[in-house]
Amino acid sequence: MLVSIVMTLVAASTPLLLAALGELVAEKAGVLNLGVEGMMLCGAVAGFSVAFSTGSTGAGVVAAAGAGIAAAMIFAVLALSLMANQVATGLALTIFGIGASSLVGAGFVGRTVERLGPVFPAALSQHPLLRIVFGHDILVYLSLALVAGVSFVLSRTRAGLILRAVGENDASAHAIGYPVVAIRYGAVAFGGALAGLAGACFSLALTPMWADRLTAGRGWIALALVVFSAWKPGRLLIGAYLFGAVMTLELQAKAAGVAWLAPEVLAMTPYLATIAVLTMMSLGRRTGRLDAPACLGKPFSAS
Amino acid sequence: MTSIITRRRLTFGAAAASTLPVLGRTASAQAPLGVGFIYVGPIGDHGYSWTHDQGRLALEKEYGAKIKTSFIENVAEGPDAARALRQLAQAGNQLIFATSFGFMNPTIQVAKQFPKVKFEHATGYMRAENVATYDARFYEGRAVIGTIAGHMSKSGQAGYVASFPIPEVVMGINAFHLAARKVNPNFKTRVVWVSSWYDPAKEADAAKALIDQGADMITQHTDSPAPLQAAEQRGVYAFGQASDMRAFAPRAHLTAIVDDWSGYYIKRVREVMDGTWKSGAVWGGIKDGFVKLAPYNETMTAEARKAADAVKDAIVAGTLHPFTGELKDQKGEVRLKAGETASDEMLSKMDWYVDGIQA
């Protein structure tokens, strides 16, 4: 049973981790994209429709990332090239994503596809104990590899340094010759790809079907996780799994009949955990500042 | 956060003109009757809101160009609902169906502002001169699936994925459990509240948690087919909710409680056209065609089939009421004496669990 709980926990955490990691990179470059939920839905519906039409779940995963990038580009043109307000544009992207995914998905309601299966051979992935390590789908391993990759690139490479410079001080980065807007385009596209993959977690792995608003607000949790992590990939990994754990254990506790706690209290626990961690983090620094990139959300114009 | 950013899709049903040549003249002389709907979920949920929308489509099929239907989906229960209802009333709809329990107060409030518009509220108890209520006795269907669960369960334990502890849901849990207990006196029903009508990933995780705790029958009072998919993946049985969901879980899906509102909608629209519409309360069950059961899965044993049909037939014949005493609640207090059946009032206010439910 414990193995099964851990499997559920990992599966529930993965979309949060993917979407939040993508947003983290965009925010590190100074772009606040609140359209995560919309990009996730675009990815979810594209992943499902392609997997359904081609019969290949792998093609669905690729399409989901592509659709996430396409949605992110709408945001990028408006917010980066035309310098629209990033908050408003991000919210608009979410509403657009909800509507567009519903329109595209209308023909797929009631259909199912093959679930995104484990990547390792059955001897490992079906093993009663080893499946805790080997029993997951490709998106789980990909998300973990991406955390390591993003962490490495941001902290150890020149490319990461430039990305952070653009987010911390766009004017200086521009003055010494870096193409601020182009770099931000790249970061937003990366965020879109990961949000699209997070959407694929829903429509291909967790609940292999298409239904309207399949993600049910997880994009907002991903946004909160970026703040929660203080823009650090390692902490984001812990945060996403903590959130996944609280969500899973809440349901497990109810199923096990923990009667002394009201169901409403259990339903609050993920949010109580967020408040508790944010409070602790703020107390830990005398300034109470959470290390947000200095240029986060500000439009930049080279002229 | 999502409830703030609800999608508003106001769709006007295509008016298939001149499908009725004889009545065509009168129909075109008069403006078509506007019939509006608000749904709590997306019509693509394949569950509760979807079945109401099937009722709307049945209206269009029945009346063609004589009516014009419109709907707003994903309406949050609360002030948003009042706004949506007002919008439909101002758009000229003469009959408006508010299809979820939480729309009750907004419906009464808006109905006061539009005394000439007729409102129908599903699953509520507040009425007015121009507000009627209608509901389905889903608990009758739940008694049938409870009987099946009692026969088909090996572990003697069912998991119930539930939304909110309102009387409608509590009543369903009790009816399911009582029926299963009649077959297996030691039957256990565990309930997990997901605090949402529609959150596929959470519903699936709740089903998995229940299966982890030993349930080999999953039933639900939430709107997506996700718990069925979880049951299919884990190799246990499950029951569909609101519509035939077997496409999502061909092996796990034993049957489903199917909501069918079309008969009622057709009748009420005709009454508005005839000028005979009156406020009132309708609570229809299996006998009235409000509640149906999807075809049984092939894997169901002959014994389970027979028992399920017997319960269904007895309910239709009026010889069986799912809530018949003696009934004790969780604390051991007698709620219904031996031989006594629950009144509709008692059912509609049910806020206690029968003995043996873990919720």
XYZ file of C-alpha atoms in Angstrom:
662
model
C 0.000 0.000 0.000
C 2.840 2.380 0.837
C 4.342 1.807 -2.594
C 0.992 2.589 -4.149
C 0.667 5.821 -2.149
C 4.122 6.922 -3.243
C 3.267 6.141 -6.878
C 0.122 8.288 -6.636
C 2.080 11.037 -4.919
C 4.765 11.157 -7.604
C 2.149 11.186 -10.356
C 0.216 14.001 -8.673
C 3.365 16.087 -8.134
C 4.793 15.807 -11.647
C 2.491 18.243 -13.499
C 2.982 20.792 -10.730
C 6.740 20.382 -10.979
C 6.830 20.698 -14.776
C 4.591 23.740 -14.984
C 6.296 25.495 -12.092
C 9.792 24.793 -13.434
C 8.891 26.350 -16.780
C 7.431 29.383 -15.070
C 10.533 29.646 -12.881
C 12.759 29.968 -15.945
C 10.486 32.610 -17.489
C 10.412 34.557 -14.237
C 14.188 34.283 -13.846
C 14.375 36.116 -17.173
C 12.062 38.776 -15.738
C 8.784 37.707 -17.360
C 5.700 37.081 -15.249
C 3.408 34.814 -17.274
C 0.187 34.128 -15.379
C -1.113 32.091 -18.304
C 0.202 28.758 -16.992
C -3.281 27.268 -16.597
C -4.167 28.250 -20.167
C -0.940 26.860 -21.602
C -1.455 23.627 -19.655
C -4.926 23.225 -21.146
C -3.613 23.886 -24.664
C -0.988 21.213 -24.059
C -3.540 18.812 -22.591
C -5.936 19.066 -25.512
C -3.202 19.005 -28.171
C -1.605 15.983 -26.526
C -4.907 14.176 -26.368
C -6.088 14.999 -29.871
C -2.796 14.015 -31.485
C -2.509 10.829 -29.425
C -6.088 9.962 -30.341
C -5.684 10.727 -34.043
C -2.306 9.064 -34.556
C -2.606 6.338 -31.966
C 0.797 7.311 -30.655
C 1.012 8.615 -27.098
C 4.601 9.703 -27.755
C 3.451 11.949 -30.595
C 0.878 13.341 -28.171
C 3.590 14.297 -25.689
C 5.539 16.132 -28.397
C 2.390 17.897 -29.612
C 1.576 18.975 -26.052
C 4.949 20.696 -25.710
C 4.459 22.302 -29.127
C 1.003 23.608 -28.239
C 2.383 25.009 -24.985
C 5.055 26.884 -26.954
C 2.470 28.167 -29.443
C 0.280 29.511 -26.628
C 3.327 31.048 -24.928
C 4.213 32.827 -28.171
C 0.861 34.611 -28.200
C 1.766 35.921 -24.774
C 5.323 36.771 -25.841
C 4.265 38.834 -28.845
C 1.813 40.837 -26.754
C 3.859 41.231 -23.599
C 7.417 41.390 -24.956
C 7.141 42.893 -28.435
C 4.063 45.071 -27.929
C 4.835 45.631 -24.239
C 1.315 44.945 -23.008
C 0.812 44.619 -19.275
C 2.128 41.171 -18.342
C -0.418 40.453 -15.612
C -3.379 41.268 -17.819
C -1.901 39.420 -20.798
C -1.206 36.333 -18.701
C -4.741 36.267 -17.329
C -6.069 36.707 -20.849
C -3.927 33.783 -21.984
C -5.511 31.589 -19.316
C -9.020 32.522 -20.388
C -8.045 32.018 -24.024
C -6.527 28.620 -23.217
C -9.680 27.478 -21.446
C -11.849 28.489 -24.395
C -9.541 27.268 -27.141
C -8.999 23.899 -25.487
C -12.745 23.471 -25.071
C -13.318 24.271 -28.738
C -10.624 21.892 -29.989
C -11.645 19.244 -27.484
C -15.372 19.365 -28.251
C -15.032 16.485 -30.695
C -13.053 14.357 -28.263
C -15.415 14.324 -25.301
C -16.082 10.750 -24.285
C -13.035 9.303 -26.067
C -10.060 7.707 -24.402
C -6.486 6.968 -25.425
C -3.904 4.491 -24.269
C -2.454 5.624 -20.965
C 1.129 6.876 -21.086
C 2.868 3.751 -19.817
C 5.993 3.052 -17.784
C 9.273 3.362 -19.668
C 11.071 0.404 -18.114
C 10.416 -3.276 -18.929
C 7.618 -4.985 -17.011
C 10.063 -6.941 -14.813
C 11.086 -3.648 -13.236
C 8.000 -1.470 -13.690
C 5.557 -4.091 -12.339
C 7.797 -5.329 -9.536
C 5.995 -4.880 -6.208
C 8.847 -2.849 -4.726
C 11.128 -1.737 -7.547
C 8.249 -0.042 -9.310
C 8.646 2.785 -6.831
C 11.762 3.695 -8.839
C 11.067 2.165 -12.250
C 7.273 2.199 -12.550
C 6.738 5.767 -13.742
C 5.998 7.237 -17.127
C 8.448 9.258 -19.201
C 7.155 12.620 -17.943
C 8.166 11.807 -14.360
C 11.780 11.062 -15.302
C 11.832 13.979 -17.708
C 10.655 16.378 -14.995
C 13.396 15.210 -12.622
C 16.054 15.474 -15.331
C 14.820 18.961 -16.179
C 15.102 20.108 -12.570
C 18.725 18.999 -12.536
C 19.351 20.534 -15.948
C 17.728 23.879 -15.170
C 19.470 24.062 -11.823
C 22.828 23.403 -13.462
C 22.308 25.830 -16.330
C 21.075 28.649 -14.101
C 23.826 28.403 -11.518
C 26.829 27.027 -13.355
C 26.790 28.194 -16.953
C 27.305 31.410 -18.817
C 23.906 31.059 -20.476
C 22.293 30.884 -17.043
C 24.202 33.911 -15.893
C 23.000 35.916 -18.874
C 19.405 34.768 -18.297
C 19.551 35.869 -14.683
C 21.189 39.164 -15.652
C 18.290 39.875 -18.003
C 15.863 39.222 -15.177
C 17.729 41.217 -12.557
C 18.707 44.261 -14.581
C 17.457 44.369 -18.143
C 18.894 47.820 -18.885
C 22.439 46.804 -17.908
C 22.183 43.519 -19.767
C 21.093 45.450 -22.829
C 23.865 48.016 -22.384
C 26.556 45.361 -22.494
C 25.063 43.918 -25.636
C 22.701 41.096 -24.774
C 19.449 40.805 -26.762
C 17.053 41.125 -23.805
C 13.823 40.571 -25.702
C 15.155 37.589 -27.656
C 16.369 35.929 -24.458
C 12.994 36.527 -22.838
C 11.268 34.996 -25.875
C 13.364 31.893 -25.348
C 12.575 31.716 -21.633
C 8.837 32.157 -22.241
C 8.916 29.457 -24.939
C 10.660 27.081 -22.527
C 7.977 27.863 -19.915
C 5.281 27.153 -22.504
C 6.814 23.828 -23.491
C 6.918 22.666 -19.884
C 3.381 23.881 -19.172
C 2.270 21.934 -22.256
C 3.971 18.808 -20.921
C 2.263 19.396 -17.562
C -1.029 19.418 -19.446
C -0.076 16.134 -21.112
C 0.329 14.634 -17.620
C -3.419 15.130 -17.181
C -4.796 14.112 -20.564
C -2.355 11.261 -21.229
C -1.079 9.948 -17.883
C -3.311 10.786 -14.893
C -6.733 10.628 -16.562
C -6.291 9.556 -20.179
C -9.308 11.386 -21.552
C -10.356 14.806 -22.670
C -12.753 16.774 -20.507
C -13.207 20.509 -20.229
C -10.965 22.245 -17.697
C -9.189 19.004 -17.029
C -6.418 20.704 -15.069
C -8.895 22.145 -12.533
C -6.746 25.073 -11.436
C -3.385 23.301 -11.014
C -1.741 26.065 -13.058
C -2.404 28.494 -10.220
C -0.799 26.159 -7.725
C 2.243 25.979 -10.025
C 2.472 29.775 -9.999
C 2.341 29.792 -6.202
C 5.039 27.118 -6.107
C 7.494 29.393 -7.911
C 7.156 31.961 -5.119
C 7.207 29.141 -2.569
C 10.546 27.980 -3.985
C 12.069 31.471 -3.854
C 13.010 30.934 -7.532
C 15.348 28.001 -6.746
C 14.876 24.766 -8.765
C 15.954 22.502 -5.904
C 13.478 24.017 -3.539
C 10.854 23.855 -6.273
C 11.353 20.089 -6.447
C 10.783 19.805 -2.706
C 7.822 22.160 -2.880
C 6.095 20.309 -5.721
C 6.507 16.952 -3.986
C 5.390 18.413 -0.675
C 2.276 19.741 -2.341
C 1.674 16.455 -4.121
C 2.177 14.655 -0.821
C -0.273 16.850 1.061
C -2.883 16.463 -1.701
C -2.440 12.688 -1.785
C -2.252 12.170 1.951
C -5.331 14.295 2.488
C -7.309 11.828 0.379
C -5.581 8.819 1.941
C -6.389 10.077 5.434
C -10.020 10.481 4.497
C -10.115 7.012 2.924
C -8.493 5.515 6.017
C -11.243 7.102 8.071
C -9.406 9.723 10.063
C -12.593 10.799 11.772
C -11.320 13.321 14.293
C -10.438 15.761 11.515
C -13.252 17.385 9.586
C -13.002 16.813 5.814
C -12.965 20.576 5.340
C -9.848 20.839 7.500
C -8.143 18.146 5.452
C -9.098 19.972 2.265
C -7.397 23.089 3.634
C -4.106 21.381 4.426
C -2.291 22.118 1.128
C -3.027 25.791 1.514
C -2.184 25.834 5.211
C 1.132 24.217 4.297
C 1.788 26.976 1.751
C 1.065 29.711 4.262
C 3.235 28.009 6.865
C 6.207 27.622 4.543
C 5.929 31.155 3.157
C 5.773 32.504 6.701
C 8.826 30.513 7.754
C 10.757 31.638 4.710
C 9.898 35.254 5.315
C 10.857 35.027 8.989
C 14.171 33.461 8.020
C 15.265 36.648 6.266
C 15.402 39.883 8.086
C 14.141 41.732 5.042
C 11.205 39.416 4.457
C 12.061 39.574 0.776
C 11.696 36.395 -1.242
C 14.424 36.967 -3.822
C 12.178 37.757 -6.747
C 14.101 38.790 -9.879
C 14.328 42.566 -9.766
C 12.835 43.167 -13.208
C 10.017 40.653 -12.841
C 6.920 41.777 -14.698
C 8.411 44.984 -16.086
C 8.223 45.544 -19.833
C 11.495 46.311 -21.564
C 12.098 48.440 -24.591
C 15.506 48.846 -26.190
C 14.769 52.278 -27.561
C -9.112 31.171 -8.360
C -10.700 29.265 -11.213
C -14.179 30.124 -10.092
C -13.432 33.772 -10.722
C -12.356 33.115 -14.253
C -15.297 31.094 -15.372
C -15.880 30.752 -19.019
C -19.029 32.194 -20.366
C -20.193 30.584 -23.483
C -23.580 31.767 -24.501
C -24.637 29.590 -27.327
C -27.802 29.989 -29.189
C -29.162 26.754 -30.461
C -29.509 26.542 -34.175
C -33.074 27.115 -35.129
C -33.904 24.491 -37.673
C -36.507 26.470 -39.550
C -39.422 24.998 -41.436
C -39.012 21.457 -40.206
C -42.718 21.501 -39.443
C -44.393 22.822 -42.596
C -47.919 22.893 -41.163
C -47.012 24.769 -38.025
C -44.393 26.799 -39.825
C -46.722 29.714 -40.400
C -47.880 30.095 -36.838
C -44.369 29.507 -35.584
C -42.896 32.220 -37.752
C -45.695 34.613 -36.909
C -44.805 34.253 -33.246
C -41.370 34.778 -31.837
C -39.865 31.450 -30.773
C -40.107 30.641 -27.074
C -36.803 31.403 -25.393
C -35.594 28.648 -23.081
C -32.418 29.257 -21.081
C -30.206 26.950 -19.040
C -27.368 27.486 -16.607
C -24.988 24.645 -15.793
C -22.606 24.331 -12.882
C -19.977 22.428 -14.891
C -18.807 22.246 -18.469
C -21.169 20.443 -20.837
C -18.134 18.394 -21.796
C -17.975 16.801 -18.324
C -19.800 13.733 -19.619
C -21.646 13.766 -16.321
C -24.235 15.929 -14.618
C -24.109 19.062 -16.765
C -23.783 16.977 -19.904
C -27.023 15.124 -19.142
C -28.894 18.401 -18.597
C -27.570 19.571 -21.930
C -28.796 16.352 -23.503
C -32.213 17.429 -22.197
C -31.807 20.799 -23.900
C -30.890 19.095 -27.171
C -33.953 16.880 -26.822
C -36.039 20.065 -26.571
C -34.579 21.378 -29.801
C -35.290 18.117 -31.505
C -38.851 18.095 -30.224
C -39.840 21.695 -30.931
C -37.467 22.807 -33.707
C -37.988 26.426 -34.722
C -40.725 26.963 -32.180
C -38.169 27.453 -29.449
C -34.763 29.018 -29.134
C -32.520 27.581 -26.455
C -29.430 29.107 -24.951
C -27.143 28.044 -22.143
C -24.330 29.293 -19.958
C -21.955 26.650 -18.636
C -19.406 26.690 -15.810
C -21.470 29.026 -13.672
C -20.135 29.238 -10.126
C -22.705 28.697 -7.396
C -23.296 32.066 -5.742
C -23.402 35.649 -7.018
C -22.154 34.590 -10.447
C -25.287 32.504 -10.843
C -27.518 35.511 -10.191
C -25.683 37.418 -12.893
C -26.013 34.560 -15.361
C -29.725 34.151 -14.621
C -30.350 37.860 -14.996
C -28.496 37.812 -18.304
C -30.716 35.001 -19.595
C -33.881 36.739 -18.393
C -32.876 40.029 -19.980
C -32.103 38.231 -23.235
C -35.819 37.437 -23.458
C -35.955 33.845 -22.278
C -39.379 32.986 -20.901
C -38.422 29.750 -19.213
C -35.106 29.294 -17.430
C -33.715 26.097 -15.968
C -31.173 26.528 -13.149
C -29.689 23.082 -12.910
C -27.719 22.896 -9.677
C -28.525 22.925 -5.958
C -26.311 25.945 -5.249
C -28.293 28.078 -7.706
C -31.277 28.012 -5.333
C -30.987 31.387 -3.608
C -29.905 33.280 -6.743
C -32.854 31.758 -8.620
C -35.372 32.944 -6.013
C -33.726 36.359 -5.956
C -33.709 36.838 -9.746
C -37.222 35.377 -10.107
C -38.528 38.265 -7.962
C -37.054 40.749 -10.417
C -38.572 38.996 -13.425
C -42.098 37.970 -12.362
C -43.133 37.161 -15.932
C -40.265 34.764 -16.528
C -40.746 31.188 -15.362
C -37.914 29.513 -13.505
C -37.237 25.869 -12.820
C -34.676 24.956 -10.204
C -33.210 21.464 -10.066
C -32.713 19.717 -6.707
C -33.772 22.652 -4.518
C -36.581 23.155 -2.021
C -37.407 26.883 -2.328
C -40.317 27.712 -4.583
C -42.265 30.820 -5.622
C -45.154 31.711 -7.901
C -42.754 31.624 -10.873
C -40.197 29.183 -9.482
C -40.835 25.449 -9.688
C -38.467 22.747 -8.509
C -37.671 19.407 -10.033
C -35.427 16.628 -8.934
C -34.676 12.999 -9.586
C -34.736 10.167 -7.083
C -31.162 9.150 -7.754
C -31.238 7.204 -4.517
C -33.412 4.623 -6.270
C -30.642 4.032 -8.794
C -28.130 3.938 -5.971
C -30.120 1.220 -4.253
C -29.780 -0.840 -7.429
C -26.013 -0.353 -7.716
C -25.634 -0.967 -3.985
C -27.301 -4.318 -4.509
C -24.874 -5.087 -7.324
C -21.912 -4.013 -5.159
C -23.085 -6.325 -2.382
C -23.080 -9.245 -4.793
C -19.919 -8.455 -6.740
C -17.577 -7.286 -3.984
C -15.047 -9.810 -2.701
C -13.571 -7.611 0.007
C -17.010 -6.482 1.168
C -15.842 -2.919 0.988
C -16.866 -0.092 -1.323
C -15.268 3.298 -1.814
C -17.423 6.346 -2.404
C -15.915 9.411 -4.096
C -18.175 12.203 -2.870
C -18.410 15.909 -3.577
C -20.100 17.894 -0.803
C -22.119 16.683 2.225
C -25.480 18.037 1.038
C -28.662 15.975 1.591
C -28.673 14.748 -2.013
C -25.208 13.213 -1.657
C -25.731 11.898 1.893
C -28.999 10.283 0.764
C -27.186 8.574 -2.110
C -24.455 7.218 0.152
C -27.044 5.863 2.585
C -29.162 4.256 -0.143
C -26.126 2.573 -1.689
C -24.880 1.293 1.653
C -28.276 0.047 2.848
C -28.794 -1.928 -0.346
C -25.313 -3.464 -0.165
C -25.907 -4.363 3.496
C -29.055 -6.239 2.607
C -26.893 -8.565 0.521
C -23.877 -8.631 2.826
C -24.597 -7.602 6.448
C -20.905 -6.838 7.036
C -20.563 -4.567 4.021
C -18.451 -1.448 4.576
C -18.681 1.839 2.702
C -15.865 4.335 2.989
C -16.406 7.894 1.820
C -13.806 10.383 0.605
C -14.947 13.977 0.159
C -13.088 15.756 -2.617
C -14.813 19.120 -1.999
C -15.440 19.622 -5.698
C -18.055 18.569 -8.243
C -15.466 18.354 -10.929
C -11.714 17.829 -10.553
C -10.729 14.748 -12.576
C -7.215 14.318 -11.184
C -8.385 14.620 -7.583
C -11.333 12.303 -8.164
C -8.956 9.712 -9.589
C -6.580 10.055 -6.648
C -9.476 9.704 -4.219
C -10.520 6.486 -5.954
C -6.932 5.197 -5.745
C -6.790 6.051 -2.027
C -9.999 4.087 -1.463
C -8.666 1.130 -3.435
C -5.455 1.281 -1.372
C -7.645 0.983 1.717
C -9.204 -2.216 0.438
C -12.240 -1.133 -1.553
C -12.932 -3.283 -4.616
C -16.035 -1.349 -5.697
C -15.796 2.339 -6.546
C -18.822 4.525 -6.793
C -18.969 8.263 -7.076
C -21.031 11.375 -6.696
C -18.731 13.650 -8.677
C -19.037 14.426 -12.346
C -16.028 13.145 -14.273
C -15.252 9.599 -15.434
C -11.827 9.779 -13.754
C -12.691 7.462 -10.792
C -13.781 4.835 -13.328
C -10.458 5.100 -15.118
C -8.629 4.665 -11.807
C -10.750 1.582 -11.095
C -10.021 0.189 -14.549
C -6.297 0.711 -14.069
C -6.310 -0.972 -10.644
C -8.516 -3.864 -11.699
C -11.550 -3.218 -9.500
C -15.183 -2.566 -10.403
C -16.934 0.796 -10.526
C -20.207 2.472 -11.407
C -20.752 5.357 -13.807
C -22.358 8.572 -12.706
C -25.071 10.526 -14.547
C -24.369 8.950 -17.928
C -23.278 5.645 -19.415
C -19.508 5.885 -18.939
C -18.493 2.458 -20.149
C -16.283 3.881 -22.915
C -13.897 5.102 -20.231
C -13.622 1.797 -18.411
C -15.010 -1.096 -20.453
C -13.966 -3.730 -17.927
C -14.546 -1.887 -14.637
C -17.886 -0.256 -15.539
C -20.622 -2.537 -14.157
C -23.467 -0.138 -14.891
C -24.261 3.530 -14.383
C -27.041 5.636 -12.975
C -28.207 7.578 -16.009
C -29.998 10.901 -15.544
C -32.664 11.636 -18.116
C -34.221 15.090 -17.895
C -35.551 15.244 -21.451
C -39.078 14.015 -20.665
C -39.558 16.650 -17.987
C -38.106 19.445 -20.108
C -40.354 18.597 -23.049
C -43.399 18.505 -20.787
C -42.660 21.823 -19.102
C -41.964 23.659 -22.356
C -45.281 22.392 -23.729
C -47.030 23.720 -20.613
C -45.493 27.161 -21.100
C -46.673 27.118 -24.721
C -50.181 26.073 -23.661
C -50.263 28.556 -20.837
C -50.813 25.817 -18.266
C -47.414 26.050 -16.560
C -47.688 26.198 -12.784
C -45.120 26.270 -10.028
C -44.746 23.021 -8.172
C -42.351 20.337 -7.089
C -41.600 17.174 -9.020
C -39.422 14.386 -7.717
C -39.258 11.648 -10.319
C -37.587 8.283 -10.023
C -37.006 5.133 -12.039
C -40.715 4.738 -12.674
C -41.017 8.244 -14.160
C -38.017 7.790 -16.430
C -35.896 10.388 -14.608
C -33.459 7.730 -13.451
C -32.260 4.894 -15.673
C -29.589 2.254 -15.490
C -26.979 1.703 -18.178
C -26.647 -1.813 -19.647
C -24.974 -4.264 -17.269
C -21.414 -5.355 -17.883
C -21.031 -8.890 -19.283
C -18.881 -9.877 -16.322
C -21.735 -9.349 -13.894
C -22.877 -12.618 -12.348
C -26.359 -13.919 -13.087
C -27.125 -13.690 -9.399
C -26.175 -10.003 -9.236
C -28.202 -9.273 -12.370
C -31.245 -10.977 -11.003
C -31.008 -9.223 -7.647
C -30.490 -5.819 -9.289
C -33.477 -6.296 -11.590
C -35.585 -7.437 -8.663
C -34.789 -4.269 -6.716
C -35.485 -2.122 -9.776
C -38.807 -3.836 -10.462
C -39.883 -3.632 -6.819
C -39.122 0.104 -6.732
C -41.144 0.644 -9.915
C -43.984 -1.485 -8.543
C -43.919 0.532 -5.327
C -43.358 -2.510 -3.139
C -39.864 -1.450 -2.094
C -38.713 1.861 -0.699
C -34.922 2.014 -0.308
C -35.336 3.742 3.042
C -37.445 1.348 5.070
C -37.007 0.824 8.828
C -35.655 -0.216 11.048
C -32.883 2.275 10.364
C -30.238 3.354 12.812
C -27.762 6.166 12.314
C -24.047 6.046 13.081
C -24.657 6.775 16.765
C -27.119 3.926 17.059
C -30.152 6.167 17.327
C -33.262 4.768 15.624
C -34.290 7.092 12.800
C -36.969 4.918 11.247
C -38.992 2.321 13.136
C -39.445 -1.165 11.738
C -41.676 -1.118 8.675
C -41.754 2.663 8.469
C -40.599 4.340 5.223
C -38.863 7.694 4.996
C -40.975 10.685 4.023
C -39.804 12.901 1.184
C -39.249 15.667 3.698
C -36.982 13.469 5.778
C -35.016 12.482 2.675
C -34.607 16.006 1.407
C -33.105 17.109 4.714
C -31.008 14.023 5.365
C -27.861 14.942 7.267
C -27.025 11.687 9.042
C -25.336 8.479 7.978
C -26.735 5.033 8.491
C -24.873 2.679 10.741
C -21.658 1.279 9.241
C -20.696 4.111 6.929
C -17.266 5.560 7.371
C -17.452 9.218 6.389
